[in-house]
Each structure stands twice: as structure tokens, then as C-alpha cells.
Coordinates of C-alpha atoms and ligand atoms in Angstrom, one line a residue:
X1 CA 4.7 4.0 27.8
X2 CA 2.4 1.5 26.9
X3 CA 3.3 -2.2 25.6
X4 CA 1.4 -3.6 22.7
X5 CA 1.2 -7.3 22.8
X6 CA 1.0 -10.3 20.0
X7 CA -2.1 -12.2 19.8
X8 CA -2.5 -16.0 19.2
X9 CA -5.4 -18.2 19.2
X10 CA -7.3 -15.3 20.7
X11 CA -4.8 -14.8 23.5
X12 CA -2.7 -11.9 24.7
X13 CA 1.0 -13.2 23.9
X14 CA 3.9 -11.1 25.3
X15 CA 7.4 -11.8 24.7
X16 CA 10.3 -12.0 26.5
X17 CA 11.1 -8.7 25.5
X18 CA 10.0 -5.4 23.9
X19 CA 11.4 -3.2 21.2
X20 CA 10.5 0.5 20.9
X21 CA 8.4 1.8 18.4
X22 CA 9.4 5.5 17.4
X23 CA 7.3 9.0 16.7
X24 CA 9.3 10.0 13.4
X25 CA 8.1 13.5 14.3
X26 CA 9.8 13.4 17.5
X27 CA 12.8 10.6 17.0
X28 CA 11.0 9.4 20.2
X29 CA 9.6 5.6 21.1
X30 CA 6.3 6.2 22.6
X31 CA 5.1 2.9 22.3
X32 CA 6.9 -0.9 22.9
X33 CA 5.9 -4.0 21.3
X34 CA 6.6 -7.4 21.9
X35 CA 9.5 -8.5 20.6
X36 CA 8.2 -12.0 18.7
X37 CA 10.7 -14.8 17.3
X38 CA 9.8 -17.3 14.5
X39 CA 8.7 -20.2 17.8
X40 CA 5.4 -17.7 18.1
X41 CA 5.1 -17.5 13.9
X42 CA 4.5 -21.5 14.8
X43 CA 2.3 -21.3 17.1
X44 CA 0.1 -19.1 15.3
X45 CA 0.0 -21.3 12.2
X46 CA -1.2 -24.0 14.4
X47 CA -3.9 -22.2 15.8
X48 CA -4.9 -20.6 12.3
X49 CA -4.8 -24.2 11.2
X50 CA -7.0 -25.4 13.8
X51 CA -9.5 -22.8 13.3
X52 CA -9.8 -23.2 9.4
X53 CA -11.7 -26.0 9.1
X54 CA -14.9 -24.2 11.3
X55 CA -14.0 -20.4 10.3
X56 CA -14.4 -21.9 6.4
X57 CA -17.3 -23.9 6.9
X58 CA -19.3 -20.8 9.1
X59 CA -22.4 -19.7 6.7
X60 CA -21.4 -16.7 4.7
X61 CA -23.9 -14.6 6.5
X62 CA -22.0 -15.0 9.4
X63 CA -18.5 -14.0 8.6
X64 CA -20.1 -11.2 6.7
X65 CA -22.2 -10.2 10.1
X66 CA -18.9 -10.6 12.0
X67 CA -17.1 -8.9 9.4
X68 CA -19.3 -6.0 9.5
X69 CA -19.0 -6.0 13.2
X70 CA -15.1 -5.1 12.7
X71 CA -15.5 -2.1 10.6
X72 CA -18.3 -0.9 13.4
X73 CA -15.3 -1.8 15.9
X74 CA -12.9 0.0 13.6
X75 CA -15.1 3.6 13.5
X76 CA -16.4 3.2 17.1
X77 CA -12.6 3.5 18.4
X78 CA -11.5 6.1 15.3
X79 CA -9.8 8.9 17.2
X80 CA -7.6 6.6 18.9
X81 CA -6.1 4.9 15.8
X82 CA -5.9 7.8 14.3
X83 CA -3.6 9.0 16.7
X84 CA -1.9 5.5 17.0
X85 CA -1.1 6.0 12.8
X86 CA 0.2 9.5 12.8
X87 CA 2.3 8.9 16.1
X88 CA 3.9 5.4 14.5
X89 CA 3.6 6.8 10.9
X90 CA 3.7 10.4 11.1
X91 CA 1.6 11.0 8.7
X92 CA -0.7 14.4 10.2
X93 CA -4.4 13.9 11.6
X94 CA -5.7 15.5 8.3
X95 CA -2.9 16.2 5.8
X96 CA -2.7 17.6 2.3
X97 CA -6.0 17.7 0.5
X98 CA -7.3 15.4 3.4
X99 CA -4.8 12.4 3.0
X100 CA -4.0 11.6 6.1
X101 CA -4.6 9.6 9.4
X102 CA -8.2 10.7 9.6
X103 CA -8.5 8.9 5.8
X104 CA -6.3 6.0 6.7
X105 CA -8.8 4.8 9.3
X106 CA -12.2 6.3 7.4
X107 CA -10.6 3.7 4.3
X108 CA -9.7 1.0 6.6
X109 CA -13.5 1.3 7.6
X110 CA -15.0 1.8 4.2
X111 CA -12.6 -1.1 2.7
X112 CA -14.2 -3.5 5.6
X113 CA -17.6 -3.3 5.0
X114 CA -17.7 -3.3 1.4
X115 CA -15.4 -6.2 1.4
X116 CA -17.4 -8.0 3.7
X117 CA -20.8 -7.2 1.1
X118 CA -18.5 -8.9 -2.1
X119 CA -20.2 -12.3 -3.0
X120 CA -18.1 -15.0 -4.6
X121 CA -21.4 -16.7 -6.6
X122 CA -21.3 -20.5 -7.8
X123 CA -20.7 -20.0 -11.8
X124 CA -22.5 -22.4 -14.0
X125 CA -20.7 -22.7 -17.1
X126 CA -23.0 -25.2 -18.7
X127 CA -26.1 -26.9 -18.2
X128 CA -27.3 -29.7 -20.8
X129 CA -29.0 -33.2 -20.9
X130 CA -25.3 -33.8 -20.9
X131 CA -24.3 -32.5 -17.8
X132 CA -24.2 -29.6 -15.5
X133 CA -20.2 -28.0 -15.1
X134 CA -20.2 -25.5 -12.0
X135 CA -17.5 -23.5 -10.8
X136 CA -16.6 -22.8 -7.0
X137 CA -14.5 -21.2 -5.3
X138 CA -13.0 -22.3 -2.3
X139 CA -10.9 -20.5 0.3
X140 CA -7.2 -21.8 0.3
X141 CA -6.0 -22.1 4.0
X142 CA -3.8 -20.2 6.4
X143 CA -2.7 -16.5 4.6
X144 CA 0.5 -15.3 5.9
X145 CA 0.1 -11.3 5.5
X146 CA 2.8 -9.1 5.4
X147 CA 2.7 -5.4 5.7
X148 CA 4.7 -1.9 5.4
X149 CA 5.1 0.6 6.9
X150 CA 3.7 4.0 4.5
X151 CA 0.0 3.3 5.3
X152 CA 0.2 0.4 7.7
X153 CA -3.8 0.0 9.6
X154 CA -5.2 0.6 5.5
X155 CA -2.6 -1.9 4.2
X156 CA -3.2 -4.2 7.1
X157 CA -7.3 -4.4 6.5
X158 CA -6.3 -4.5 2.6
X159 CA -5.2 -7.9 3.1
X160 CA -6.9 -9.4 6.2
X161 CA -10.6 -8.5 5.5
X162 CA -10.6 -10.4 1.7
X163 CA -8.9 -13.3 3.5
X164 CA -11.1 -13.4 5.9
X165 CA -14.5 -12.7 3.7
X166 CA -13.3 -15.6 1.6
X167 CA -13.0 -18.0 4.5
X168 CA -9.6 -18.3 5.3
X169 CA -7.4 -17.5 8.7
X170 CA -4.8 -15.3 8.6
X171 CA -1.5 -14.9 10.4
X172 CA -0.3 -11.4 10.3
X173 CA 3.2 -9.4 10.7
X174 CA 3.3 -5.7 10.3
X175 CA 6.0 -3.8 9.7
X176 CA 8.9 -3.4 13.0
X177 CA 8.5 0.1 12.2
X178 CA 4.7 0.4 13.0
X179 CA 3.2 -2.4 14.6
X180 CA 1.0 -0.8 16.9
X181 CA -2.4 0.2 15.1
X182 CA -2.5 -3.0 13.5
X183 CA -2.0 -4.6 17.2
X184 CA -4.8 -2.6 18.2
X185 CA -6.7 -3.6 15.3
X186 CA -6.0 -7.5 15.8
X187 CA -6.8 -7.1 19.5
X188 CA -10.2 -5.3 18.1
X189 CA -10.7 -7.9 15.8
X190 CA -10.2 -10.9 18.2
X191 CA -12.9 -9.6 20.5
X192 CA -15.2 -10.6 17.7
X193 CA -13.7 -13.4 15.7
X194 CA -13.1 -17.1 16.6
X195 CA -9.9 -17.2 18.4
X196 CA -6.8 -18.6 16.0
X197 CA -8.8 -16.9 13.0
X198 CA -6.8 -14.0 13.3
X199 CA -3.1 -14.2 14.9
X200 CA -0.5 -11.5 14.8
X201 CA 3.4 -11.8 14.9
X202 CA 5.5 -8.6 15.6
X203 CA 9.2 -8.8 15.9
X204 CA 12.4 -6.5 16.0
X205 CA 13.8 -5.9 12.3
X206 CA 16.5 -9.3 11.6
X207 CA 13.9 -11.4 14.0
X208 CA 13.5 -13.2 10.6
X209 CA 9.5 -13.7 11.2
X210 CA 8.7 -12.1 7.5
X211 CA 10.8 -14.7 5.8
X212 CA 9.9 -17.5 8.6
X213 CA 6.2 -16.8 7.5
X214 CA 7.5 -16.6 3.4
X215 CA 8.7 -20.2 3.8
X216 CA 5.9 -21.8 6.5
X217 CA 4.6 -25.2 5.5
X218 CA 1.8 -24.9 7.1
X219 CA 0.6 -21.3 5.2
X220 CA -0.8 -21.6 1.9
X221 CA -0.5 -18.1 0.4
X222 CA 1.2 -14.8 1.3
X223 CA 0.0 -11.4 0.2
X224 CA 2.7 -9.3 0.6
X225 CA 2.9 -5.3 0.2
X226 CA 6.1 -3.8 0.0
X227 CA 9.7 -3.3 -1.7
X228 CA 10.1 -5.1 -4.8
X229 CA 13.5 -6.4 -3.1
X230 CA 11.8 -8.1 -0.3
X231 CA 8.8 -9.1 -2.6
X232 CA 11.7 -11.4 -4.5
X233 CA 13.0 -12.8 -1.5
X234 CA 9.7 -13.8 -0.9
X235 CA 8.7 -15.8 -3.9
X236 CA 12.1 -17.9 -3.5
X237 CA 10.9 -18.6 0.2
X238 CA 7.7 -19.7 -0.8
X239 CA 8.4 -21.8 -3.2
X240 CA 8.9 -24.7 -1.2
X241 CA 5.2 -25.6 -0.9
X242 CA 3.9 -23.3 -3.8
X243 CA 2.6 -20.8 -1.9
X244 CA -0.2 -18.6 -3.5
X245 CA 0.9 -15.0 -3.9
X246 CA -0.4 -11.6 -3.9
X247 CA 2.4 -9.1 -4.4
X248 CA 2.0 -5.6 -4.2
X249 CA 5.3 -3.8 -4.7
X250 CA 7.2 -0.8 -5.6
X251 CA 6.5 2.1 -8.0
X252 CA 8.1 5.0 -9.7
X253 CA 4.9 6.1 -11.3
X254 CA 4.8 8.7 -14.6
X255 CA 2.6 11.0 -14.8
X256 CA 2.4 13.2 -18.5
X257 CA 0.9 16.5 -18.8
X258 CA 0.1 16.8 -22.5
X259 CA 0.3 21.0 -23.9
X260 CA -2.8 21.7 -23.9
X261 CA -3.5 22.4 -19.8
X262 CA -3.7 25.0 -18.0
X263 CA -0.7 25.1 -15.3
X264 CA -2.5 26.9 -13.4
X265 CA -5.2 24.9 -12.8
X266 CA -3.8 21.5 -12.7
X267 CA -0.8 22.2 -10.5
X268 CA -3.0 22.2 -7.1
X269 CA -3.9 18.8 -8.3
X270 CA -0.5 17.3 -9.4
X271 CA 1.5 18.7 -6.3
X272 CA -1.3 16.5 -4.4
X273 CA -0.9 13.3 -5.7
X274 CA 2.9 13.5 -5.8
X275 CA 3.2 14.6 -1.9
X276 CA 0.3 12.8 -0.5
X277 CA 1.7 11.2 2.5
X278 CA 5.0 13.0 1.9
X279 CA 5.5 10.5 -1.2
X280 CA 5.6 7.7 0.4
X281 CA 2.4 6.2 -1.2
X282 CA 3.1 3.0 -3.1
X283 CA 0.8 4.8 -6.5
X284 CA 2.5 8.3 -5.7
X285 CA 2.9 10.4 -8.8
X286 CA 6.8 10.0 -9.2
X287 CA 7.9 11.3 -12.2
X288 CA 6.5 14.0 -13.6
X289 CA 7.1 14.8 -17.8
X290 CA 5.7 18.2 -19.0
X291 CA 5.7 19.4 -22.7
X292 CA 8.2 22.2 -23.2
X293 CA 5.6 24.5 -23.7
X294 CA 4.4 24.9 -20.6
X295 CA 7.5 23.3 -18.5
X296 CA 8.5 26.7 -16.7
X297 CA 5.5 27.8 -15.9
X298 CA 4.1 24.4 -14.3
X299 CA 7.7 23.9 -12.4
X300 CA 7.0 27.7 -10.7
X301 CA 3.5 27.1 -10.0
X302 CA 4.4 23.2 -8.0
X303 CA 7.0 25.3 -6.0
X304 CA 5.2 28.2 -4.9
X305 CA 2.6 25.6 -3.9
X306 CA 5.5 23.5 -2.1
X307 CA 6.9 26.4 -0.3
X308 CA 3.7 27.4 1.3
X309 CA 2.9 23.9 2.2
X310 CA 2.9 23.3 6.0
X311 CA 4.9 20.5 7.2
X312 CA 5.3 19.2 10.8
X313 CA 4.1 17.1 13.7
X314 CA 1.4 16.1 12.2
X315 CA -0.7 15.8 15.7
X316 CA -1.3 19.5 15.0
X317 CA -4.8 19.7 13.0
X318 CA -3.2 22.2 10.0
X319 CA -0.3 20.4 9.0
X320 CA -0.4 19.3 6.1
X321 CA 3.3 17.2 5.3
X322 CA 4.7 15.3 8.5
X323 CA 8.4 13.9 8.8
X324 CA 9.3 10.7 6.5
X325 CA 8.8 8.2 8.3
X326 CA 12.2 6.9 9.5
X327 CA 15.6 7.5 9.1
X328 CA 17.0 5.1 6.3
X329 CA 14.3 6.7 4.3
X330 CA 15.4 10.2 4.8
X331 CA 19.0 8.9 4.5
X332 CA 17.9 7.7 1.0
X333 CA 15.8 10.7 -0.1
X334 CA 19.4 12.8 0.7
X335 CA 21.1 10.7 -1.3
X336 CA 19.0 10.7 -4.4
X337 CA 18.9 14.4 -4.1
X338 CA 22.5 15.1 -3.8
X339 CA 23.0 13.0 -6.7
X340 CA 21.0 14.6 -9.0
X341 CA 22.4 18.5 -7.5
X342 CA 25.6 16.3 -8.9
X343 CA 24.0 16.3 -12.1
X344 CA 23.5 19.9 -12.8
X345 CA 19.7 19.5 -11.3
X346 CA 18.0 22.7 -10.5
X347 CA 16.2 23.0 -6.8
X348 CA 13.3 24.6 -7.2
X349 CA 12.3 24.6 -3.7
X350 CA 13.7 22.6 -0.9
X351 CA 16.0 20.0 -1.2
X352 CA 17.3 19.9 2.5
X353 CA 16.5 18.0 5.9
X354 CA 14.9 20.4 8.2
X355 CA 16.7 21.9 11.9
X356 CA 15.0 20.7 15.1
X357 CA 13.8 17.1 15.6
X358 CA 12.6 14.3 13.7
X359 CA 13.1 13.2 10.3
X360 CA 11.5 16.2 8.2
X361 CA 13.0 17.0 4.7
X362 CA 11.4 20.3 3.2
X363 CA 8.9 19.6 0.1
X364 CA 11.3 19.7 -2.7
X365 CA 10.9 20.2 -6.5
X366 CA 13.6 19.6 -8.9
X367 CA 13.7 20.5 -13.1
X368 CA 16.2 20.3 -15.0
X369 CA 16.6 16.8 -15.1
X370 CA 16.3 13.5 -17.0
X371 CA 16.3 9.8 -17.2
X372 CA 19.3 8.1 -16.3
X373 CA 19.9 9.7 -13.5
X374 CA 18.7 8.0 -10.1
X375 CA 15.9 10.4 -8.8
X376 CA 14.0 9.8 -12.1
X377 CA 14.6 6.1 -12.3
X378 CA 14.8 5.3 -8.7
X379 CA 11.5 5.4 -6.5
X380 CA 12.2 8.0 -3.8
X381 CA 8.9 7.3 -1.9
X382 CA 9.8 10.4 0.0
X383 CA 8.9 14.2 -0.6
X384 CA 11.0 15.0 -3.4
X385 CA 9.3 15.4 -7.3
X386 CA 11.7 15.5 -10.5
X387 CA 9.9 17.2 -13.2
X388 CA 10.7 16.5 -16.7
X389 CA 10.7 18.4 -19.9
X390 CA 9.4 16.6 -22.9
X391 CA 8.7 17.5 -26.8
X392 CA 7.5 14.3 -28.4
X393 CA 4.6 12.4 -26.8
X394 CA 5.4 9.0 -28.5
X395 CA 9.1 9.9 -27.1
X396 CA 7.7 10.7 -23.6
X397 CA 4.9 7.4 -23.4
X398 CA 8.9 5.1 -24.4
X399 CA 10.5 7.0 -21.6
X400 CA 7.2 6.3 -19.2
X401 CA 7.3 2.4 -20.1
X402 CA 10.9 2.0 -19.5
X403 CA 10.9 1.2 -16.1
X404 CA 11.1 -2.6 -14.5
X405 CA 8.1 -1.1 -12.5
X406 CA 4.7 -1.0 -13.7
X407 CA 2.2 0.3 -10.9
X408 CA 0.2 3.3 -12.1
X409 CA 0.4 5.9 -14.4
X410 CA -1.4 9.5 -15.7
X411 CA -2.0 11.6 -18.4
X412 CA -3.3 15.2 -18.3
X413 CA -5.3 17.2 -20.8
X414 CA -8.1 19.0 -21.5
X415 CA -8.7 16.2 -24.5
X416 CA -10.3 13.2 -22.6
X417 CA -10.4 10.9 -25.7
X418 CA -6.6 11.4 -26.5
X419 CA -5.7 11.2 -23.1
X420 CA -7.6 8.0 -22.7
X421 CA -6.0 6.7 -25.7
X422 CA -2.7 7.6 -24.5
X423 CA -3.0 6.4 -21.2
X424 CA -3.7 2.5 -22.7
X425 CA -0.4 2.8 -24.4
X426 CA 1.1 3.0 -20.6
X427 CA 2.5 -0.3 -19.2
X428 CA 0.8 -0.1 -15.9
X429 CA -1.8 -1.8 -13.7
X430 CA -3.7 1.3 -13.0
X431 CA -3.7 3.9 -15.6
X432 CA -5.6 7.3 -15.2
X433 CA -6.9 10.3 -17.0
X434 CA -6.7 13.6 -14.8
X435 CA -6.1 11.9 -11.3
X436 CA -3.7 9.6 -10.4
X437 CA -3.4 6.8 -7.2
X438 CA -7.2 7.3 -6.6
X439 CA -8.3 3.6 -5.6
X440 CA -11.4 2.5 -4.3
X441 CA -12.4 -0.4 -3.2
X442 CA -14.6 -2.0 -5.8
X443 CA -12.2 -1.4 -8.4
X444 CA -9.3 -3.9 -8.8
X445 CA -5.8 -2.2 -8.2
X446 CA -2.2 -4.4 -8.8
X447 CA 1.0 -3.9 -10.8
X448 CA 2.6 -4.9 -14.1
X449 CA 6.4 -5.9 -14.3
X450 CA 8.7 -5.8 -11.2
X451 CA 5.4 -3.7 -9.4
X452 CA 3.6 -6.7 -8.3
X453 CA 1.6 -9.8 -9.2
X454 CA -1.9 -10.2 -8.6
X455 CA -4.7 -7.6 -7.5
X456 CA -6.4 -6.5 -4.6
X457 CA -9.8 -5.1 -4.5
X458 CA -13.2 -6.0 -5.6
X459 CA -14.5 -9.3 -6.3
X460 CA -10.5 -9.6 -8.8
X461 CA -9.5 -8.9 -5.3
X462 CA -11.2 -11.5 -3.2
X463 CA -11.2 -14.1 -5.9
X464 CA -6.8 -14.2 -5.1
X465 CA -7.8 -15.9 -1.9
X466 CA -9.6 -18.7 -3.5
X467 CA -8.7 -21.6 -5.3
X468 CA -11.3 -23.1 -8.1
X469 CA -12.8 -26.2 -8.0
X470 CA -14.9 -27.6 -11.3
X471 CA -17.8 -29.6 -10.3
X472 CA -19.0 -31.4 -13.2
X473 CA -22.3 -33.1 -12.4
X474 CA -23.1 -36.2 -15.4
X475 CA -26.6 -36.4 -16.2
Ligands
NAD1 P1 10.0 -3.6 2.9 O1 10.0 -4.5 1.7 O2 11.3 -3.2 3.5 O3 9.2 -4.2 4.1 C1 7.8 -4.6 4.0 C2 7.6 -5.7 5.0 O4 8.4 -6.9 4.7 C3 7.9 -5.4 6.5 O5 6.9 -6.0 7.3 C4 9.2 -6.1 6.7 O6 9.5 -6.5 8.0 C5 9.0 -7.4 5.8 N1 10.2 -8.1 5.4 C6 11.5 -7.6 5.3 N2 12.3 -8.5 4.8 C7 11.6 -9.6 4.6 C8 11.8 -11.0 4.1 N3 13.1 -11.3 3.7 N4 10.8 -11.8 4.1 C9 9.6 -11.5 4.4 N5 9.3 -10.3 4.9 C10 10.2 -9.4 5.0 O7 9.1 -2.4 2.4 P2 8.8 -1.0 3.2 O8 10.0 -0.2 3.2 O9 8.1 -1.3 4.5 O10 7.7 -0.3 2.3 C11 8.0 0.5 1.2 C12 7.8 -0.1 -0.1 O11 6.5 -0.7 -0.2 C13 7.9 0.8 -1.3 O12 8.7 0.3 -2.3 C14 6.5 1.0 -1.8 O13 6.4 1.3 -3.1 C15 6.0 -0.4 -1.5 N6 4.5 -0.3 -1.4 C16 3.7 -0.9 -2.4 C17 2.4 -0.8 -2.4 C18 1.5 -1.4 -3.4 O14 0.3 -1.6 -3.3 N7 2.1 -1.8 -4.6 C19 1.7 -0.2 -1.3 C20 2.5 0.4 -0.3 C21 3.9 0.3 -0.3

């Protein structure tokens, strides 16, 4: 089995110990990774210190060259984080409608080299025989990254490549649950970086590194993706030196389908972007309202399409849905389910964990049910989809905003104006017509409410890793 190692200043760091990283398809370690403590998060802060000053003074047309050099890094060793994600992860190789493995490392990839084309020009805001007022951005220092588990290589180069592109060093701590493509990635990444521009902390869950990094002196921001729990904790840790923050967190996503659709034709579409990655995608469509009038015929439609849905290992090319990805998830997905059967909910399909090994729970699809109870207003991020009958559309749009969260939302109809229109009155950060959790990576992407502060993305995106400095020149 092989052992994944830390990396610090540019060096191979291993523990004293390992911990075992586990195949959720098989309820199998296949892979150990050093086992870090908070005495390694110091040492990489002082060698991410130590290599600010020259990483931030490089010319930009070096970090971009080097930057690019990752992503080439990234592609030329594909197959093998591919298999790296879907073993730690489980998501499959290809997956539903082609969300899987193969598109966590082609976006990783993609994310890299357009970050490292973003420019962060000088702004001249005036220019007079008074004086000339510039504005500049500078990069802030040491970012402390922090990382789940649901898409954890994409997630990883979400926040290490704008940190990076914007002249900062970074220390980074994955997810206990799936450290290994990001150690790969690191280890990738070292071989053409600086050393100490790029260190990476993993540790056993309780090893207290997340929080040790949260409340460092010597970091200066944290971007954080994640629970919206943890994401609290968080802020009060980094308080003490007031830490910059990017916080991407939780979602329980709405999505409305207006009358006028054809269920037909849309339910291919909606089953997507509610099971992608067996729900357990941060923008997954989680809540799904559909007008009265074609409520039956919609809920049939989503659970023919769940029942023929292939789920398994998702090593084998055709599966499509793979296990959830650990235990206390499944645990939790049970739970929600068995409350709302408690409630009178009707199972359309599904709605129980799957014989054999691993943590599979069959695609499930569940009407009949309502707000208030905890699978509508909790976030299952797991493969489970309460539909919703609605009458009233300024009704449903109330129902939609009443949430702490605020992460994306959809609205579906043949009318793009009205749906446009409708989709503004949602309090999210991204809101879309047709589609929903399609990012890219030019376009900023962030939540409203408990769902996050900040964005990521585009030059909104890399701008969060700067701080502004007003140069005001007297003539
Ligand atoms: P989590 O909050 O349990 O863990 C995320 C990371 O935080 C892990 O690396 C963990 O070790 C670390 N951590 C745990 N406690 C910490 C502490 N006290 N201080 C610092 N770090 C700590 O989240 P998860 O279960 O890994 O991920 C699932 C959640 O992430 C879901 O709620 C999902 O919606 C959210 N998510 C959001 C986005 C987004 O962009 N908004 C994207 C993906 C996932």
C-alpha cells in the first residue's frame, strides 16, 4: 500500500505515523498518509514565510510560466489522479452526464491555466495637474487553504492556483478523508515551484491542524470550503490577527420548475444536476418545487430515470453513481430519509442502503413532502431529491429564500424573460435560468447568507487574495 507523504519547504516530510485513507466503494484503505500534528503546520508557515518575500517579488510572467507549467504537470499525469480521486472519493471515472473523475482533473486543468492568464492591472482612478491616484493590488502573505472532501484535487487547485497567481504562498490541509490526489498534486507542484511556496499538512481527523492553521499568526488569510459549521469555527479562530477570509460553505439549493415545461424534456436534465456526484456537490440542485400541474408527471419521469441509473465502483467505465463517500454521510442521508418516511413521505424510488460492500444508498426520489420537515430544509449532500408541489410562484420564490443558506438557485421554463426575472428575486450567489451548478472559471461563483463570504473565480476571484494599496502621486 503506498504512503503519501507531507511536503514542507520543498521536502518530503513523513510522520511518525500513518493513517489509512479508505476506497468508500470497497470500505477498504488503499492508501496511508502521514499522519501530521500542528509542530509540522509551524514549520510550514515558516517556510511559506520565508519564501514570500522572493515568490511575490518574481515578475508576473514567471509565476504565470510556472503556473502554466502545473496544469501541463496536472494533464501529463491525468489517468493517475483520476484514479487517485475516484478510489479516495468514489466518485466513477466518468459518471452521470460526464461528472466525474475524468472532469475533476480536466477542471483542475482548465481552472489552472486560465487562472494563471487573469491579470490584476494597476487602476488609475485619476490623473490631473493635481495629481495622479493609482490603485494596486498587492498579494497578502501566507494563505492557509482548507479543503473537503466531495471534489477534493478541483477544490484544492480552486484555492491554491489564485493564491499563487496573485503572489502569495500557501500552506495547505486537505480533507483526512482524501488527502491523497492533492498530496500528489503538491508533490507535482513542488517539482516546479520554489520550495516553501507550496507546503501541505495532512493529519488524522481531531489532529486539530484545520483549526491550528484557522488561528496561525503567522497566515494572513484562509479560504476555506466546507460545512457552514466548520466555516464558523473558523472565523472565531481567525480572528485573533484578522485573517482575510474566503468562505465557501453549505447549500440546500432550490430549484423551481414554472408550468409551462415539458417533463419530459427537462427531467434528463434536472435528475443531472441534483445526482451529479451522488449529491454531494456543494451547488447540487437540492430542493426541487414543481407547479401542481405537472407535479406527477415530472416525479415519475425523475424516478424511472433514477431506477435505471447505474451505480457502483465507480473504477468501472459505465457507472454512472458511486458509493457516498463515507460513512457519517450515509449515516446522515438514512437519517434524513427515515424522517421524512416518518412524515407520511412517498418513496418514489429508492430510499435504502444497498447489500454488498461499501457505502452505496440507491438513487432515491421522494414527493409528497414539504418544508419543515428536515430533508427539505436540511442539506443532504447525498443521493436523495425531495420534490415539492407548489401552486403560487410568489409563494414558492418565499419558500426558496427561506433558508440561512444562500448558494445557488434555478428556475425552469420555456419563458426565458420571466424566468430571468424570477430567478433575480432568488437570494442566492449564483442564480440560473435552465441549468443549475454550471461554473466556470471566468465567472465569479460565492454564496449569500450562512453559504459563504467572498467568491472564487475570475479576476472577483483572484482579487480575494489581494489587499489594495492607493498610490496617490502629488503633482
Ligand atoms: P467539513 O466542514 O466537515 O470539513 C472541511 C474541512 O475542514 C476538512 O479539511 C476538515 O478537516 C476541516 N476542519 C474540520 N474542523 C475544522 C476546524 N475546526 N477548523 C478548521 N478546519 C476544520 O466539510 P466536509 O464534510 O468535508 O464537506 C462538505 C460540506 O462542504 C458541505 O456542507 C458542502 O455543501 C460544503 N461545500 C461547499 C462548497 C462551496 O463552494 N460552497 C463546495 C464544496 C463543498
Amino acid at each position: 500500500m503506498k504512503n503519501y507523504f507531507m511536503i514542507i519547504d520543498g521536502k518530503p516530510v513523513f510522520a511518525d505515523s500513518t493513517f489509512p485513507v479508505i476506497n468508500p466503494a470497497t470500505g477498504e484503505a488503499f492508501a496511508q498518509a502521514a499522519a501530521g500534528n500542528i509542530s509540522h503546520v509551524d514549520d510550514a508557515v515558516v517556510a511559506a514565510r520565508a519564501a514570500f518575500p522572493a515568490w511575490s517579488s518574481t515578475p508576473d510572467a514567471e509565476r504565470q510560466r510556472l503556473i502554466h507549467a502545473i496544469g501541463a504537470a496536472l494533464e501529463a499525469n491525468m489517468p493517475e489522479l483520476m484514479e487517485l480521486v475516484t478510489k479516495e472519493n468514489g466518485k466513477p471515472l466518468n459518471g452521470l452526464n460526464g461528472v466525474g473523475s475524468g472532469m475533476e482533473v480536466g477542471g483542475a486543468i482548465a481552472w489552472t491555466h486560465v487562472t494563471a492568464d487573469l491579470q490584476l492591472p494597476v487602476e488609475v482612478i485619476q490623473d490631473n495637474d493635481e495629481a495622479r491616484i493609482e490603485v494596486h493590488r498587492k498579494p497578502l502573505g501566507v494563505v492557509g487553504s482548507i479543503t473537503p472532501w466531495n471534489w477534493p484535487l478541483m477544490i484544492a487547485i480552486w484555492h491554491v492556483i489564485p493564491a499563487l497567481r496573485a503572489g502569495n504562498t500557501v500552506v495547505l490541509k486537505p480533507s483526512e478523508l482524501t488527502p491523497v490526489a492533492t498530496l500528489r498534486f503538491v508533490e507535482l507542484a513542488n517539482a516546479i515551484l520554489p520550495p516553501g511556496v507550496l507546503n501541505i499538512v495532512t493529519g488524522r481527523s481531531g489532529s486539530g491542524i484545520g483549526a491550528a492553521i484557522a488561528k496561525h499568526p503567522g497566515i494572513d488569510k484562509i479560504v476555506f470550503t466546507g460545512s457552514t459549521p466548520t466555516g464558523k469555527q473558523i472565523m472565531q479562530n481567525a480572528a485573533g490577527n484578522l485573517k482575510r477570509m474566503t468562505l465557501e460553505l453549505g447549500g440546500n439549493d432550490a430549484g423551481i420548475v414554472l408550468s409551462d415545461v415539458d417533463p419530459k424534456a427537462i427531467a434528463s436534465k434536472l435528475f443531472g444536476v441534483a445526482f451529479n456526484n451522488n449529491g454531494q456537490t456543494c451547488a447540487c440542485l437540492k430542493r426541487l418545487y414543481v407547479h401542481e400541474s405537472i407535479y406527477e408527471e415530472l416525479c415519475a419521469e425523475l424516478a424511472s430515470i433514477a431506477r435505471k441509473t447505474i451505480v457502483g465502483n465507480g473504477m468501472s467505465p459505465e457507472t454512472q453513481l458511486g458509493p457516498v463517500q463515507n460513512q457519517a454521510q450515509l449515516s446522515f442521508v438514512q437519517e434524513l430519509a427515515e424522517d421524512a418516511r416518518s412524515h407520511g413521505a412517498r418513496f418514489l424510488c429508492g430510499g435504502r442502503v444497498m447489500d454488498g460492500v461499501g457505502y452505496f444508498y440507491e438513487p432515491t426520489v421522494v414527493a409528497d413532502v414539504t418544508d419543515g420537515i428536515r430533508l427539505v430544509d436540511e442539506e443532504p449532500f447525498g443521493p436523495i431529491l425531495p420534490v415539492i408541489k407548489y401552486s403560487d410562484i410568489d409563494d414558492v420564490i418565499r419558500r426558496a429564500n427561506n433558508s440561512p443558506n444562500g448558494l445557488g438557485g434555478s428556475i425552469w421554463s420555456n419563458d426565458r424573460a420571466k424566468a430571468a426575472e424570477l430567478a433575480l428575486r432568488l437570494e442566492c450567489g449564483t442564480a440560473w435560468v435552465n441549468e443549475h451548478g454550471a461554473i466556470q472559471p471566468d465567472a465569479p461563483f460565492g454564496g449569500v447568507k450562512q453559504s459563504g463570504i467572498g467568491v472564487e473565480f475570475g479576476r472577483y476571484g483572484l482579487e480575494e487574495y489581494t489587499s489594495i494599496q492607493t498610490l496617490k502621486i502629488m503633482k
